[in-house]
Amino acid sequence: MQYAVLGDADDGPTLRLDWRAFSYAGKFVMSNTGKAIAFEGAPLAERGDWPPAAREADDPADVVGAVSFNDDRTDAGTAWLRYVTVREDRRGDGIGARLCAFAADHLLADHERVKIAVNNPFAYEALHKAGFGFTGEETGIAELVLERPRADRAARYQDGLDVYRERDLSAAEVAFLDRKAGSGPPALVDS
């Protein structure tokens, strides 16, 4: 698996993903966020101008994941990961966690912190694998805010899971939370 930044928000990158295979596909066509991708195949250096001018990619078949990001409008030291998607047939392979770690590494070169808001315990777990930790904050739409770096990542891990335990969840989410009871955060993935 390889990872690449298509461009930051100022570069106006767009990415056309198949809406049948990728959740949030329409969010990646917008040019007001930066984009990073996970892909298979030849390295970008061997592809010539793919994606064209590192700005637009029209549904390249070897893209298996994407994340969009932007600067925080009120805090110059903060960047946000906005939308994360992994191709349906590759979900559960750890691609999303590795891609988010890669994107966070890119953003931390120019920012003090990177945040993301997640709405389910599976995403919460994946982002912990990417080195994010629960801040104790929630958005107005019931998402938990995670941040990287986070010195108290391990200590706060169960706090976020406890928030989910108070919600109306699917059977799979309840079973997942039961398996995680009393455990520490998952091991970090390589970015």
GROMACS .gro file of C-alpha atoms in nm:
model
  191
    1MET     CA    1   0.000   0.000   0.000
    2GLN     CA    2   0.122   0.347  -0.087
    3TYR     CA    3   0.011   0.689   0.030
    4ALA     CA    4   0.021   1.030  -0.133
    5VAL     CA    5  -0.100   1.384  -0.068
    6LEU     CA    6  -0.283   1.514  -0.375
    7GLY     CA    7  -0.263   1.868  -0.242
    8ASP     CA    8  -0.359   2.096   0.042
    9ALA     CA    9  -0.681   2.299   0.049
   10ASP     CA   10  -0.509   2.595  -0.120
   11ASP     CA   11  -0.416   2.368  -0.412
   12GLY     CA   12  -0.781   2.283  -0.480
   13PRO     CA   13  -0.742   1.908  -0.536
   14THR     CA   14  -1.047   1.706  -0.634
   15LEU     CA   15  -1.098   1.333  -0.641
   16ARG     CA   16  -1.381   1.154  -0.820
   17LEU     CA   17  -1.461   0.831  -0.641
   18ASP     CA   18  -1.725   0.574  -0.732
   19TRP     CA   19  -2.016   0.647  -0.498
   20ARG     CA   20  -2.112   0.278  -0.503
   21ALA     CA   21  -1.779   0.172  -0.354
   22PHE     CA   22  -1.686   0.472  -0.136
   23SER     CA   23  -1.889   0.637   0.139
   24TYR     CA   24  -1.887   1.019   0.125
   25ALA     CA   25  -1.765   1.006  -0.238
   26GLY     CA   26  -1.927   1.342  -0.316
   27LYS     CA   27  -1.723   1.517  -0.046
   28PHE     CA   28  -1.402   1.448  -0.236
   29VAL     CA   29  -1.511   1.633  -0.552
   30MET     CA   30  -1.513   1.960  -0.357
   31SER     CA   31  -1.192   2.160  -0.397
   32ASN     CA   32  -1.192   2.342  -0.063
   33THR     CA   33  -1.014   2.065   0.129
   34GLY     CA   34  -0.678   1.896   0.092
   35LYS     CA   35  -0.676   1.529  -0.004
   36ALA     CA   36  -0.457   1.228   0.066
   37ILE     CA   37  -0.503   0.882  -0.080
   38ALA     CA   38  -0.406   0.521  -0.022
   39PHE     CA   39  -0.344   0.335  -0.347
   40GLU     CA   40  -0.205   0.017  -0.492
   41GLY     CA   41   0.018  -0.021  -0.794
   42ALA     CA   42   0.318   0.168  -0.922
   43PRO     CA   43   0.462   0.452  -0.712
   44LEU     CA   44   0.357   0.803  -0.815
   45ALA     CA   45   0.710   0.879  -0.938
   46GLU     CA   46   0.671   0.604  -1.200
   47ARG     CA   47   0.329   0.721  -1.319
   48GLY     CA   48   0.426   1.049  -1.478
   49ASP     CA   49   0.151   1.302  -1.425
   50TRP     CA   50  -0.093   1.089  -1.225
   51PRO     CA   51  -0.316   1.225  -1.097
   52PRO     CA   52  -0.300   1.513  -1.345
   53ALA     CA   53  -0.101   1.796  -1.186
   54ALA     CA   54  -0.169   1.630  -0.849
   55ARG     CA   55  -0.503   1.813  -0.853
   56GLU     CA   56  -0.769   1.596  -1.012
   57ALA     CA   57  -0.810   1.222  -1.019
   58ASP     CA   58  -1.104   1.079  -1.210
   59ASP     CA   59  -1.194   0.755  -1.031
   60PRO     CA   60  -0.855   0.588  -1.052
   61ALA     CA   61  -0.919   0.218  -1.001
   62ASP     CA   62  -0.619   0.166  -0.774
   63VAL     CA   63  -0.730   0.419  -0.508
   64VAL     CA   64  -0.849   0.222  -0.206
   65GLY     CA   65  -0.888   0.503   0.048
   66ALA     CA   66  -0.906   0.881   0.077
   67VAL     CA   67  -0.910   1.145   0.348
   68SER     CA   68  -0.989   1.515   0.319
   69PHE     CA   69  -0.849   1.780   0.550
   70ASN     CA   70  -0.833   2.153   0.613
   71ASP     CA   71  -0.704   2.416   0.854
   72ASP     CA   72  -0.914   2.516   1.152
   73ARG     CA   73  -1.068   2.858   1.079
   74THR     CA   74  -1.026   2.980   1.437
   75ASP     CA   75  -0.696   2.821   1.542
   76ALA     CA   76  -0.394   2.841   1.312
   77GLY     CA   77  -0.220   2.564   1.507
   78THR     CA   78  -0.494   2.311   1.431
   79ALA     CA   79  -0.585   2.112   1.121
   80TRP     CA   80  -0.886   1.881   1.086
   81LEU     CA   81  -0.931   1.550   0.909
   82ARG     CA   82  -1.283   1.584   0.765
   83TYR     CA   83  -1.391   1.277   0.572
   84VAL     CA   84  -1.230   0.935   0.562
   85THR     CA   85  -1.340   0.665   0.321
   86VAL     CA   86  -1.210   0.321   0.230
   87ARG     CA   87  -1.330   0.125  -0.071
   88GLU     CA   88  -1.603  -0.114   0.039
   89ASP     CA   89  -1.412  -0.432  -0.050
   90ARG     CA   90  -1.108  -0.320   0.154
   91ARG     CA   91  -1.276  -0.207   0.478
   92GLY     CA   92  -1.135  -0.375   0.785
   93ASP     CA   93  -0.783  -0.407   0.638
   94GLY     CA   94  -0.638  -0.118   0.845
   95ILE     CA   95  -0.612   0.113   0.544
   96GLY     CA   96  -0.813   0.394   0.705
   97ALA     CA   97  -0.597   0.401   1.019
   98ARG     CA   98  -0.273   0.403   0.819
   99LEU     CA   99  -0.404   0.669   0.582
  100CYS     CA  100  -0.511   0.893   0.872
  101ALA     CA  101  -0.168   0.847   1.036
  102PHE     CA  102  -0.003   0.943   0.706
  103ALA     CA  103  -0.225   1.251   0.663
  104ALA     CA  104  -0.167   1.356   1.025
  105ASP     CA  105   0.211   1.326   0.979
  106HIS     CA  106   0.180   1.553   0.672
  107LEU     CA  107  -0.030   1.809   0.860
  108LEU     CA  108   0.187   1.806   1.174
  109ALA     CA  109   0.474   1.945   0.969
  110ASP     CA  110   0.285   2.279   0.968
  111HIS     CA  111   0.042   2.249   1.262
  112GLU     CA  112   0.068   2.181   1.634
  113ARG     CA  113  -0.221   1.936   1.635
  114VAL     CA  114  -0.462   1.749   1.411
  115LYS     CA  115  -0.821   1.676   1.514
  116ILE     CA  116  -1.100   1.456   1.386
  117ALA     CA  117  -1.459   1.397   1.501
  118VAL     CA  118  -1.587   1.038   1.490
  119ASN     CA  119  -1.941   0.907   1.524
  120ASN     CA  120  -1.899   0.537   1.605
  121PRO     CA  121  -1.678   0.309   1.814
  122PHE     CA  122  -1.520   0.143   1.509
  123ALA     CA  123  -1.391   0.476   1.379
  124TYR     CA  124  -1.283   0.567   1.733
  125GLU     CA  125  -1.071   0.250   1.749
  126ALA     CA  126  -0.921   0.307   1.403
  127LEU     CA  127  -0.817   0.661   1.492
  128HIS     CA  128  -0.655   0.541   1.813
  129LYS     CA  129  -0.449   0.306   1.596
  130ALA     CA  130  -0.344   0.618   1.403
  131GLY     CA  131  -0.219   0.781   1.725
  132PHE     CA  132  -0.520   1.000   1.805
  133GLY     CA  133  -0.662   1.029   2.155
  134PHE     CA  134  -0.996   1.140   2.300
  135THR     CA  135  -1.008   1.505   2.406
  136GLY     CA  136  -1.321   1.471   2.621
  137GLU     CA  137  -1.506   1.698   2.377
  138GLU     CA  138  -1.810   1.617   2.165
  139THR     CA  139  -1.952   1.803   1.867
  140GLY     CA  140  -2.312   1.916   1.849
  141ILE     CA  141  -2.390   1.617   1.627
  142ALA     CA  142  -2.281   1.353   1.879
  143GLU     CA  143  -1.930   1.300   1.745
  144LEU     CA  144  -1.633   1.251   1.976
  145VAL     CA  145  -1.333   1.476   1.910
  146LEU     CA  146  -0.994   1.307   1.892
  147GLU     CA  147  -0.658   1.478   1.860
  148ARG     CA  148  -0.300   1.397   1.771
  149PRO     CA  149  -0.065   1.430   1.946
  150ARG     CA  150  -0.238   1.352   2.272
  151ALA     CA  151  -0.022   1.290   2.582
  152ASP     CA  152  -0.308   1.124   2.773
  153ARG     CA  153  -0.410   0.897   2.482
  154ALA     CA  154  -0.391   0.574   2.683
  155ALA     CA  155  -0.549   0.717   2.998
  156ARG     CA  156  -0.850   0.861   2.812
  157TYR     CA  157  -0.914   0.562   2.583
  158GLN     CA  158  -1.192   0.405   2.793
  159ASP     CA  159  -1.352   0.748   2.855
  160GLY     CA  160  -1.453   0.773   2.490
  161LEU     CA  161  -1.576   0.414   2.478
  162ASP     CA  162  -1.788   0.490   2.786
  163VAL     CA  163  -1.956   0.775   2.597
  164TYR     CA  164  -2.057   0.528   2.324
  165ARG     CA  165  -2.180   0.279   2.584
  166GLU     CA  166  -2.448   0.531   2.684
  167ARG     CA  167  -2.589   0.545   2.329
  168ASP     CA  168  -2.836   0.341   2.128
  169LEU     CA  169  -2.601   0.113   1.933
  170SER     CA  170  -2.616  -0.175   1.690
  171ALA     CA  171  -2.555  -0.529   1.816
  172ALA     CA  172  -2.213  -0.527   1.647
  173GLU     CA  173  -2.117  -0.203   1.824
  174VAL     CA  174  -2.233  -0.337   2.163
  175ALA     CA  175  -2.034  -0.659   2.112
  176PHE     CA  176  -1.727  -0.456   2.011
  177LEU     CA  177  -1.753  -0.238   2.323
  178ASP     CA  178  -1.797  -0.548   2.541
  179ARG     CA  179  -1.473  -0.693   2.399
  180LYS     CA  180  -1.290  -0.366   2.469
  181ALA     CA  181  -1.407  -0.330   2.832
  182GLY     CA  182  -1.109  -0.264   3.058
  183SER     CA  183  -0.852  -0.275   2.778
  184GLY     CA  184  -0.599  -0.014   2.680
  185PRO     CA  185  -0.577   0.151   2.339
  186PRO     CA  186  -0.480  -0.057   2.038
  187ALA     CA  187  -0.125  -0.069   1.909
  188LEU     CA  188  -0.023   0.210   1.675
  189VAL     CA  189  -0.002   0.141   1.302
  190ASP     CA  190   0.298   0.236   1.093
  191SER     CA  191   0.234   0.547   0.885
   0.00000   0.00000   0.00000
